[in-house]
């Protein structure tokens, strides 16, 4: 009676998730008779790409990317680009003290002009100075109209056409900013009197330092980006060398998996544990070192004036402050320690299942060995993704710069009657009609069409859809090739001559609509996640409620889990579609039912192989990243003099690590989709066949041995 109830329970589970596949003597892998799937989604995808082309054309026609790279003066002229100021790439501020109190509506309320070079000396206007002598020596060289030498310096200064003072400066993000360390000695005129602005406001070193720090904060992102670009430019040959090294290591790793998969996988687990342990040791040693010198550093900071740093040092310290904090290395220590503990626990818990996972990876290795072209296939999707990202960046830049210059009234003090601070104006008309000496028509910003944000959203969604579509195409092509290999009973005779080429042809001819359907679902979820990230950022700025933050965090976590689950369903749907040629919904339903009928094997086998492949990927990435860190940080004494000087040595290290991760992902993705495909085929093989002479298993002898299965012969 109990056995009968258990049988009913198993039968109910089978009915709940569909019936098992029956034996089909004619089934030999991917079906040849198939038709186009999800045509409506294909048409929608084509229309969407046409719309993306229209958006790109709009941005190219109306955009001006140089406005995002070069500064703009008070007249709206782009320094270093527009014909009048083509040879004047730097922006000079007439009175930096006004930048100490930012006005949101008008920006820094002082005239700004394009200059060919920043001041290399100090100069301050004094009424006692002989105007003719000043003009003859070009002391007031920063004025609005430098060609008109007949006007007296006093008239130029008092009418706001000439800078009242300037001090020795240097270029920062194409802006002329004084050296903070020299302000104390600079703020005095030739007679020793205190320097004042045109409004008789004392110009103090503290006031200028405050303005410079504000401008440094305003332009620090750009300055750091330029410094990082210079680092990449100086070390590009080493970066390429490390990328080649990463590719070579990945290739060797994949090649060795073909012969010593078990040894290499166990080595990767040990190496991953060793890397985590080394990261724990290094981060803790850095924490102890920084803590030991913190007392001395604090005393030195108290004795030194905050004005003793140059503007470059301001930016550099802002960039490097996190790497010099004790808390940074302490947090990194706990993160690495958590990874180490989790990895050790997983290895202990899953030690009995690792052998089965290793056997499955070994099958993927044999398949890759018989179809070496599978290692070259990921190059095509990654090149297409690079092109897609490049197109997205170009369109985004052009859309961000689409608009026209907008000007606003800026008053140094109280505005004259009839003028309003922040009111829109036109420079030519304003200069002809304005009678208020303290008011100027200041360039404010580039006016952005209200439809531009919507076009940017369209551009972002197009990026997501295209990237997921390209990734799905690579997965389906590889799935078709691996399924052809698995269902070939005699791998030497039954395997097609060009399985990857045949699979690519089938995918492009019949299933582009299915790829568009699956990638559209993931793109929508990713877009919703991005919107929630934006909402969460705004909520954190406006409220401190822990309940609201907790709810937003839960929503983000749920969306992340939903995206991961849908990617899992999509990948298996692509595998099923590559084998049977069904549409997306039918493939997703059938593959999900098959997995749910074998849920225990999915949890303990398929996910273990993903974990092992992830460890291998991280070992390659971490190994190359650690070598790059010691090379560029000067940790290797013998080659320290050969390494080019960098502003931030972490720039090439981070870039190399990221590129290495993508390179290793490109190679290991072949194994990931290969394992998933072979695992799905293995489940179907177990349902279709029983190992008898009429229904032999297609799985390899190694896999049958581990799973305690065998094919029966006539003698048996």
XYZ file of C-alpha atoms in Angstrom:
716
model
C 0.000 0.000 0.000
C 2.845 2.364 0.854
C 4.606 1.570 -2.420
C 1.378 2.251 -4.256
C 1.113 5.683 -2.621
C 4.715 6.488 -3.516
C 4.036 5.443 -7.098
C 1.005 7.718 -7.207
C 3.142 10.568 -5.855
C 5.800 10.087 -8.520
C 3.139 9.879 -11.216
C 1.529 13.087 -9.934
C 4.890 14.868 -10.102
C 5.412 13.640 -13.660
C 1.966 14.847 -14.683
C 2.547 18.163 -12.966
C 5.663 18.884 -14.998
C 4.689 17.047 -18.163
C 5.394 13.514 -19.315
C 8.853 12.111 -19.886
C 10.155 11.793 -23.415
C 9.488 8.480 -25.099
C 11.975 6.508 -27.113
C 12.241 7.602 -30.748
C 14.503 5.450 -32.949
C 14.674 8.201 -35.590
C 15.886 10.920 -33.209
C 19.563 11.685 -33.916
C 20.000 15.165 -32.479
C 18.920 18.556 -33.859
C 15.928 18.068 -36.141
C 16.402 19.093 -39.750
C 12.769 19.800 -40.626
C 11.926 23.138 -38.978
C 10.318 26.497 -39.741
C 10.831 30.143 -38.761
C 9.880 30.915 -35.159
C 8.566 34.074 -33.449
C 8.325 36.100 -36.665
C 6.400 38.947 -34.987
C 9.257 39.487 -32.536
C 11.689 39.534 -35.438
C 9.656 42.271 -37.160
C 9.473 44.217 -33.892
C 13.240 43.937 -33.461
C 13.881 45.171 -37.019
C 11.531 48.137 -36.496
C 13.271 48.927 -33.223
C 16.682 48.956 -34.921
C 15.309 51.313 -37.580
C 14.111 53.582 -34.781
C 17.549 53.440 -33.193
C 19.001 54.565 -36.515
C 16.594 57.531 -36.537
C 17.640 58.459 -32.989
C 21.312 58.243 -33.989
C 20.709 60.442 -37.036
C 18.942 63.051 -34.878
C 21.859 63.119 -32.444
C 24.477 63.379 -35.199
C 22.602 66.219 -36.926
C 21.912 68.293 -33.810
C 24.766 67.207 -31.519
C 28.139 68.813 -30.919
C 30.353 66.516 -28.803
C 33.158 69.054 -28.604
C 31.036 71.045 -26.135
C 31.438 68.164 -23.704
C 35.222 68.078 -24.133
C 36.195 71.750 -24.419
C 35.125 74.581 -22.072
C 32.832 77.374 -23.226
C 33.456 81.062 -22.527
C 30.940 83.743 -21.560
C 30.077 84.387 -25.199
C 29.256 80.743 -25.838
C 32.410 80.145 -27.867
C 33.964 76.700 -27.500
C 37.613 77.188 -26.544
C 40.021 75.485 -28.919
C 37.337 74.668 -31.476
C 35.396 77.702 -32.712
C 37.202 79.740 -35.418
C 37.712 82.883 -33.301
C 39.219 80.972 -30.381
C 40.645 77.997 -32.240
C 44.142 78.635 -30.884
C 42.923 79.416 -27.365
C 42.101 76.070 -25.688
C 42.055 77.232 -22.034
C 39.362 79.014 -20.025
C 40.356 81.979 -17.843
C 38.172 83.304 -14.989
C 38.277 87.091 -14.436
C 37.546 86.910 -10.705
C 37.828 83.519 -9.040
C 36.499 84.856 -5.726
C 33.002 84.877 -7.231
C 33.262 81.135 -7.798
C 33.463 80.574 -4.039
C 29.697 81.079 -3.791
C 28.098 79.128 -6.602
C 24.852 80.403 -8.041
C 22.869 77.488 -9.378
C 21.053 79.597 -11.946
C 24.047 81.324 -13.501
C 27.065 79.216 -12.571
C 30.273 81.030 -11.659
C 29.186 84.708 -12.048
C 32.350 86.170 -13.529
C 33.390 86.811 -17.143
C 35.229 83.880 -18.671
C 37.337 84.068 -21.824
C 39.384 81.655 -23.912
C 43.171 82.159 -23.717
C 46.141 80.602 -25.438
C 47.992 79.996 -22.163
C 47.394 80.345 -18.458
C 49.102 83.160 -16.496
C 52.726 82.469 -15.618
C 53.093 85.548 -13.370
C 51.124 87.607 -10.857
C 49.527 90.958 -11.769
C 47.106 93.257 -9.922
C 45.545 96.456 -11.169
C 46.412 99.633 -9.250
C 44.914 103.092 -10.016
C 48.369 104.607 -9.584
C 49.759 102.580 -12.469
C 50.449 104.541 -15.655
C 47.896 103.331 -18.187
C 50.078 103.935 -21.233
C 52.932 101.986 -19.692
C 50.579 99.159 -18.736
C 49.120 98.913 -22.226
C 52.533 99.134 -23.853
C 53.838 96.224 -21.737
C 50.583 94.286 -22.181
C 50.295 93.803 -18.437
C 46.508 93.461 -18.693
C 46.678 90.703 -21.255
C 43.394 89.042 -20.306
C 40.639 91.313 -21.563
C 37.554 90.768 -23.671
C 38.834 92.762 -26.645
C 42.648 92.422 -26.710
C 42.972 94.061 -30.143
C 41.706 97.475 -29.061
C 44.794 99.049 -27.453
C 43.435 102.602 -27.454
C 41.211 102.088 -24.423
C 42.791 102.800 -21.071
C 43.426 99.958 -18.666
C 41.403 101.700 -15.961
C 38.378 101.903 -18.255
C 38.749 98.229 -19.220
C 39.074 97.116 -15.599
C 36.312 99.276 -14.167
C 33.907 98.349 -16.970
C 34.492 94.648 -16.450
C 36.246 94.177 -19.810
C 39.608 93.288 -18.296
C 40.640 91.058 -15.418
C 41.216 93.062 -12.225
C 43.969 90.668 -11.225
C 45.448 87.320 -12.083
C 47.952 85.034 -10.387
C 50.276 82.322 -11.567
C 48.091 79.388 -12.660
C 48.210 76.030 -14.302
C 45.830 74.171 -16.582
C 43.407 71.773 -14.895
C 40.737 70.205 -17.111
C 41.417 73.050 -19.593
C 40.686 75.670 -16.892
C 43.282 78.093 -15.508
C 43.435 77.559 -11.732
C 46.091 79.089 -9.429
C 48.478 77.019 -7.367
C 47.110 76.968 -3.811
C 50.621 76.792 -2.342
C 51.543 80.155 -3.909
C 48.437 82.141 -3.006
C 49.781 83.564 0.223
C 52.774 85.205 -1.488
C 50.767 86.234 -4.520
C 47.993 88.232 -2.854
C 49.673 91.621 -2.674
C 50.475 94.279 -5.208
C 53.822 95.923 -5.920
C 53.385 98.507 -3.148
C 52.539 95.865 -0.569
C 48.909 96.956 -0.307
C 46.082 94.479 -0.045
C 44.496 93.482 -3.330
C 40.784 94.044 -3.878
C 38.331 93.213 -6.629
C 36.468 95.760 -8.742
C 33.795 95.843 -6.005
C 36.478 96.587 -3.363
C 36.196 93.091 -1.901
C 39.513 91.962 -0.381
C 41.142 89.138 -2.308
C 42.469 86.757 0.328
C 44.294 83.493 -0.027
C 41.525 81.736 1.918
C 38.827 83.056 -0.423
C 40.755 82.031 -3.526
C 41.539 78.634 -2.034
C 37.836 78.106 -1.349
C 36.980 78.984 -4.950
C 39.726 76.770 -6.336
C 38.628 73.839 -4.214
C 35.094 74.291 -5.465
C 36.284 74.338 -9.069
C 38.546 71.376 -8.366
C 35.541 69.473 -7.063
C 33.570 70.556 -10.112
C 36.203 69.415 -12.612
C 37.935 66.638 -10.668
C 36.095 63.875 -12.520
C 37.289 65.207 -15.833
C 40.804 65.778 -14.547
C 41.025 62.261 -13.155
C 39.668 60.912 -16.446
C 42.337 62.833 -18.345
C 45.015 61.529 -15.966
C 43.758 57.984 -16.444
C 43.782 58.502 -20.205
C 47.404 59.642 -20.010
C 48.239 56.513 -18.004
C 46.616 54.297 -20.635
C 48.464 56.182 -23.364
C 51.799 55.682 -21.577
C 51.274 51.998 -20.783
C 49.216 50.845 -23.778
C 51.918 48.436 -24.969
C 52.072 46.767 -21.544
C 48.278 46.577 -21.387
C 48.191 44.841 -24.763
C 50.926 42.493 -23.562
C 48.890 41.542 -20.495
C 45.794 41.036 -22.668
C 47.802 38.653 -24.856
C 48.994 36.937 -21.684
C 45.395 36.585 -20.481
C 44.382 35.096 -23.816
C 47.320 32.685 -23.749
C 46.564 31.576 -20.181
C 42.880 31.053 -21.045
C 43.781 29.051 -24.144
C 46.266 26.891 -22.230
C 43.696 26.378 -19.486
C 41.017 25.301 -21.978
C 43.507 23.077 -23.819
C 44.597 21.341 -20.622
C 40.972 20.754 -19.648
C 40.815 18.450 -22.666
C 43.366 16.065 -21.107
C 43.596 16.660 -17.349
C 40.228 18.174 -16.504
C 40.054 16.573 -13.051
C 43.543 17.678 -12.032
C 43.063 21.187 -13.417
C 39.698 21.702 -11.732
C 41.025 20.613 -8.360
C 44.063 22.837 -8.937
C 41.785 25.780 -9.720
C 39.897 25.259 -6.470
C 43.119 25.162 -4.478
C 44.444 28.201 -6.367
C 41.228 30.134 -5.718
C 41.493 29.406 -2.007
C 45.155 30.470 -2.108
C 44.319 33.733 -3.882
C 41.595 34.521 -1.329
C 44.014 33.716 1.504
C 46.701 35.946 -0.018
C 44.164 38.762 -0.462
C 43.230 38.432 3.215
C 46.887 38.562 4.251
C 47.738 41.534 2.024
C 44.691 43.605 2.984
C 45.290 42.986 6.684
C 48.987 43.886 6.368
C 48.020 47.137 4.605
C 45.500 47.874 7.352
C 48.107 47.324 10.065
C 50.650 49.469 8.187
C 48.239 52.381 7.715
C 47.071 52.173 11.292
C 50.641 52.264 12.596
C 51.428 55.457 10.716
C 48.049 57.147 11.294
C 49.264 58.956 14.421
C 52.252 60.485 12.641
C 50.122 61.372 9.631
C 47.571 63.090 11.860
C 50.243 65.221 13.519
C 51.729 66.146 10.156
C 48.314 67.099 8.866
C 47.753 69.375 11.855
C 51.071 71.164 11.355
C 50.624 71.656 7.613
C 48.305 74.309 6.274
C 45.390 73.150 4.141
C 46.679 75.575 1.511
C 49.995 73.753 1.111
C 48.638 71.388 -1.512
C 48.669 72.157 -5.198
C 45.555 71.749 -7.251
C 47.025 68.597 -8.804
C 47.674 67.210 -5.321
C 44.094 68.073 -4.391
C 42.822 65.929 -7.239
C 45.341 63.161 -6.633
C 44.536 62.962 -2.922
C 40.832 62.933 -3.742
C 41.392 60.009 -6.094
C 43.673 58.047 -3.788
C 42.062 58.804 -0.436
C 40.146 55.542 -0.416
C 43.266 53.442 -0.953
C 44.945 55.215 1.974
C 42.128 54.699 4.454
C 42.356 52.013 7.091
C 38.647 51.237 6.726
C 39.055 50.454 3.011
C 41.550 47.678 3.625
C 39.630 46.416 6.642
C 36.450 46.085 4.575
C 38.451 44.398 1.812
C 39.848 41.967 4.383
C 36.391 40.947 5.565
C 35.159 40.589 1.979
C 38.074 38.305 1.071
C 37.677 36.386 4.320
C 33.971 35.859 3.590
C 34.786 34.563 0.106
C 37.382 32.228 1.561
C 35.010 30.821 4.184
C 32.142 30.430 1.694
C 34.397 28.676 -0.810
C 35.733 26.274 1.806
C 32.243 25.461 3.062
C 30.964 24.816 -0.460
C 33.907 22.554 -1.234
C 33.311 20.580 1.953
C 29.548 20.274 1.376
C 29.779 19.474 -2.342
C 32.870 17.269 -2.256
C 30.842 14.147 -3.151
C 29.217 15.870 -6.144
C 32.374 17.385 -7.558
C 33.437 14.149 -9.247
C 30.181 14.028 -11.218
C 30.556 17.686 -12.173
C 34.149 17.061 -13.219
C 32.965 14.218 -15.449
C 30.412 16.519 -17.071
C 33.097 19.154 -17.655
C 35.288 16.403 -19.062
C 32.557 15.606 -21.573
C 32.466 19.262 -22.566
C 36.248 19.136 -22.950
C 35.984 16.176 -25.306
C 33.300 17.963 -27.303
C 35.489 21.064 -27.567
C 38.398 18.872 -28.624
C 36.314 17.361 -31.432
C 34.962 20.805 -32.444
C 37.850 23.255 -31.974
C 35.950 25.902 -33.920
C 33.753 26.366 -30.835
C 36.679 28.234 -29.235
C 36.705 30.739 -32.097
C 32.952 31.319 -32.176
C 32.819 33.608 -29.076
C 35.068 36.074 -30.908
C 32.210 37.004 -33.255
C 29.651 37.851 -30.521
C 32.228 39.827 -28.561
C 33.199 41.856 -31.618
C 29.522 42.551 -32.279
C 29.077 43.593 -28.650
C 32.053 45.953 -28.901
C 30.500 47.515 -32.001
C 27.143 47.814 -30.222
C 28.674 49.481 -27.179
C 30.626 51.850 -29.440
C 27.459 52.825 -31.304
C 25.665 53.383 -27.997
C 28.460 55.630 -26.685
C 28.576 57.685 -29.883
C 24.793 58.154 -29.925
C 24.748 59.006 -26.197
C 27.479 61.638 -26.619
C 25.790 63.249 -29.601
C 22.423 63.297 -27.835
C 23.986 64.760 -24.682
C 25.498 67.590 -26.736
C 22.407 68.259 -28.864
C 21.107 71.751 -28.191
C 21.900 75.419 -28.487
C 23.788 77.825 -26.202
C 21.688 79.461 -23.499
C 22.668 82.709 -21.745
C 21.526 84.263 -18.467
C 21.962 87.636 -16.743
C 24.638 87.606 -14.045
C 25.131 90.521 -11.623
C 28.214 90.975 -9.465
C 26.138 92.739 -6.823
C 22.556 93.912 -6.846
C 21.051 94.042 -10.326
C 20.079 97.406 -11.785
C 16.377 98.215 -12.069
C 14.833 96.378 -15.006
C 17.266 93.447 -14.814
C 16.656 90.154 -13.074
C 19.347 87.711 -11.983
C 19.135 84.510 -14.025
C 16.874 85.947 -16.744
C 17.550 84.664 -20.262
C 19.420 87.028 -22.588
C 21.201 87.280 -25.954
C 24.824 88.525 -25.812
C 24.735 90.845 -28.836
C 21.467 92.569 -27.926
C 22.378 92.687 -24.225
C 25.758 94.345 -24.822
C 24.129 97.001 -27.036
C 21.333 97.917 -24.634
C 22.767 97.207 -21.172
C 23.685 100.258 -19.081
C 24.412 98.391 -15.850
C 28.167 98.119 -15.301
C 27.907 95.164 -12.904
C 25.725 93.001 -15.143
C 26.857 90.625 -17.875
C 25.171 88.235 -20.249
C 26.804 84.991 -19.151
C 26.857 81.658 -20.962
C 24.797 79.300 -18.810
C 24.536 75.923 -20.516
C 23.561 74.182 -23.683
C 19.779 74.114 -23.876
C 18.603 70.533 -24.150
C 15.428 69.648 -25.985
C 12.911 68.076 -23.539
C 12.675 65.042 -25.833
C 16.398 64.254 -25.447
C 16.002 62.322 -22.139
C 13.394 60.099 -23.814
C 15.779 59.466 -26.696
C 18.522 58.608 -24.216
C 16.219 56.061 -22.589
C 15.538 54.597 -26.033
C 19.294 54.448 -26.628
C 19.923 52.643 -23.324
C 17.164 50.118 -23.987
C 18.550 49.526 -27.490
C 21.938 48.787 -25.913
C 20.457 46.215 -23.549
C 18.325 44.519 -26.209
C 21.151 44.276 -28.740
C 23.713 43.017 -26.201
C 21.363 40.312 -24.929
C 20.396 39.408 -28.490
C 24.041 38.929 -29.507
C 24.755 36.885 -26.376
C 21.685 34.712 -27.057
C 22.796 34.119 -30.626
C 26.168 32.801 -29.463
C 24.475 30.547 -26.898
C 22.050 29.038 -29.428
C 24.759 28.399 -32.023
C 26.977 26.655 -29.479
C 23.993 24.710 -28.118
C 23.234 23.388 -31.600
C 26.839 22.288 -32.090
C 27.142 20.571 -28.684
C 23.795 18.812 -29.069
C 24.934 17.478 -32.453
C 28.016 16.067 -30.742
C 26.095 14.461 -27.875
C 23.475 12.747 -30.033
C 26.084 11.298 -32.386
C 26.277 7.700 -31.168
C 29.621 7.199 -32.918
C 31.499 10.463 -32.523
C 33.895 9.592 -35.355
C 31.233 8.737 -37.950
C 27.930 10.347 -36.973
C 29.220 13.839 -36.095
C 28.514 16.390 -38.886
C 31.516 17.704 -40.767
C 30.963 21.353 -39.770
C 28.632 21.302 -36.745
C 29.261 24.933 -35.729
C 28.696 26.229 -39.265
C 25.501 24.201 -39.641
C 24.240 25.438 -36.281
C 24.996 29.048 -37.208
C 23.114 28.660 -40.467
C 20.072 27.131 -38.739
C 20.016 29.891 -36.143
C 20.250 32.757 -38.618
C 17.734 31.214 -40.993
C 15.000 30.079 -38.596
C 15.380 31.411 -35.060
C 16.342 35.107 -35.040
C 12.794 35.892 -33.872
C 13.219 33.527 -30.915
C 16.477 35.253 -29.977
C 14.733 38.632 -30.199
C 11.893 37.376 -27.977
C 14.135 36.003 -25.237
C 16.510 38.962 -25.248
C 13.570 41.402 -25.134
C 12.349 39.864 -21.874
C 15.771 40.230 -20.229
C 16.173 43.773 -21.600
C 12.840 44.836 -20.080
C 13.785 43.433 -16.672
C 17.223 45.092 -16.847
C 15.599 48.407 -17.748
C 13.225 48.128 -14.790
C 16.221 47.400 -12.566
C 17.963 50.512 -13.872
C 14.883 52.630 -13.175
C 14.684 51.274 -9.637
C 18.372 52.074 -9.140
C 17.666 55.675 -10.150
C 14.615 55.871 -7.880
C 16.588 54.391 -4.993
C 19.317 56.993 -5.462
C 16.791 59.832 -5.370
C 15.016 58.353 -2.364
C 18.271 58.115 -0.419
C 18.956 61.794 -1.123
C 15.562 62.940 0.176
C 14.759 60.625 3.068
C 16.475 58.803 5.900
C 13.603 56.424 6.580
C 14.963 52.930 7.134
C 11.630 51.425 6.131
C 11.675 53.073 2.694
C 15.307 52.088 2.152
C 14.533 48.517 3.186
C 11.612 48.295 0.757
C 13.728 49.662 -2.094
C 16.492 47.204 -1.277
C 13.997 44.316 -1.313
C 12.636 45.443 -4.688
C 16.127 45.627 -6.165
C 16.991 42.204 -4.766
C 13.809 40.671 -6.179
C 14.451 42.170 -9.610
C 18.025 40.856 -9.551
C 16.803 37.346 -8.697
C 14.108 37.606 -11.381
C 16.686 38.522 -14.023
C 18.935 35.624 -12.994
C 16.019 33.197 -13.120
C 14.895 34.431 -16.537
C 18.433 34.109 -17.887
C 18.475 30.521 -16.659
C 15.138 29.806 -18.340
C 16.205 31.580 -21.530
C 19.454 29.642 -21.884
C 17.667 26.309 -21.595
C 15.007 27.557 -24.003
C 17.728 28.381 -26.541
C 19.189 24.880 -26.100
C 15.790 23.284 -26.634
C 15.074 25.498 -29.643
C 18.462 24.591 -31.155
C 17.546 20.890 -30.854
C 13.847 20.795 -31.762
C 13.292 24.081 -33.639
C 10.275 25.146 -31.534
C 9.343 28.750 -30.707
C 10.492 30.469 -27.538
C 7.462 29.804 -25.336
C 7.224 26.114 -26.287
C 10.988 25.650 -25.838
C 10.991 27.412 -22.466
C 8.033 25.343 -21.224
C 9.480 22.007 -22.380
C 12.998 22.664 -21.069
C 11.710 23.950 -17.728
C 9.462 20.894 -17.335
C 12.399 18.615 -18.094
C 14.523 20.366 -15.458
C 11.765 20.283 -12.860
C 11.297 16.527 -13.420
C 14.998 16.221 -12.526
C 15.288 19.070 -10.047
C 17.591 17.151 -7.693
C 20.149 16.613 -10.439
C 19.868 20.254 -11.505
C 20.722 21.511 -8.030
C 23.568 19.147 -7.225
C 25.104 18.731 -10.674
C 24.466 21.579 -13.083
C 25.030 24.355 -10.530
C 28.163 22.660 -9.204
C 29.689 22.717 -12.681
C 28.837 26.415 -12.978
C 30.580 27.011 -9.657
C 33.686 25.112 -10.738
C 33.892 26.966 -14.049
C 33.439 30.261 -12.226
C 36.374 29.384 -9.969
C 38.529 28.653 -13.014
C 37.551 31.985 -14.541
C 38.378 33.861 -11.330
C 41.742 32.079 -10.993
C 42.791 33.256 -14.441
C 41.505 36.782 -13.799
C 42.960 37.015 -10.298
C 46.332 35.596 -11.327
C 46.821 38.062 -14.183
C 45.474 40.930 -12.048
C 47.904 40.213 -9.197
C 50.864 40.087 -11.584
C 49.762 43.398 -13.137
C 49.421 44.969 -9.667
C 52.971 44.110 -8.646
C 54.364 45.199 -12.014
C 52.759 48.661 -12.058
C 53.033 49.347 -8.325
C 56.793 48.802 -8.443
C 56.687 45.646 -6.356
C 59.087 43.831 -8.706
C 62.490 45.425 -8.175
C 64.176 44.187 -11.332
C 61.783 45.875 -13.775
C 60.760 48.939 -11.753
C 62.873 51.296 -13.886
C 61.369 49.892 -17.096
C 57.753 50.671 -16.152
C 56.485 54.055 -17.437
C 55.478 56.687 -14.896
C 51.731 56.827 -14.242
C 49.467 59.292 -12.456
C 47.466 56.460 -10.919
C 49.127 53.057 -11.163
C 45.783 51.377 -10.493
C 44.457 52.601 -13.860
C 46.250 49.978 -16.005
C 45.771 47.346 -13.285
C 42.001 47.819 -13.192
C 41.786 47.940 -16.980
C 43.867 44.770 -17.368
C 41.782 42.957 -14.747
C 38.509 43.917 -16.441
C 39.745 42.962 -19.903
C 41.150 39.684 -18.541
C 37.788 38.852 -17.006
C 36.031 39.400 -20.338
C 38.664 37.408 -22.224
C 38.442 34.491 -19.806
C 34.638 34.747 -19.877
C 34.727 34.476 -23.668
C 36.587 31.159 -23.480
C 34.862 29.744 -20.414
C 31.444 30.664 -21.822
C 32.010 27.889 -24.369
C 32.265 25.413 -21.507
C 29.317 26.945 -19.658
C 26.900 26.603 -22.575
C 28.509 23.266 -23.436
C 27.881 21.895 -19.940
C 24.297 23.213 -19.907
C 23.602 21.686 -23.320
C 25.162 18.333 -22.487
C 23.347 18.289 -19.156
C 19.977 18.889 -20.844
C 20.790 16.221 -23.427
C 21.838 13.866 -20.646
C 18.464 14.303 -18.915
C 16.628 13.567 -22.155
C 18.908 10.598 -22.791
C 18.014 9.226 -19.358
C 14.285 9.589 -20.090
C 14.335 8.299 -23.668
C 16.633 5.330 -23.189
C 17.250 2.617 -20.626
C 20.574 1.143 -21.767
C 19.065 -1.866 -23.479
C 20.121 -3.012 -26.917
C 17.059 -1.345 -28.446
C 17.411 1.834 -26.357
C 21.137 2.416 -25.729
C 22.417 5.465 -23.858
C 24.207 8.142 -25.870
C 26.217 9.380 -22.878
C 29.904 8.528 -22.592
C 31.242 5.532 -20.699
C 32.837 7.770 -18.065
C 29.539 9.464 -17.314
C 27.682 6.144 -17.259
C 30.245 4.752 -14.845
C 29.863 7.616 -12.381
C 26.049 7.483 -12.605
C 26.062 3.664 -12.328
C 24.501 3.158 -15.744
C 25.556 0.916 -18.602
C 24.583 -0.176 -22.096
C 23.620 -3.848 -22.299
C 25.028 -5.934 -25.156
C 23.717 -9.112 -26.779
C 26.016 -11.276 -24.679
C 24.582 -9.795 -21.506
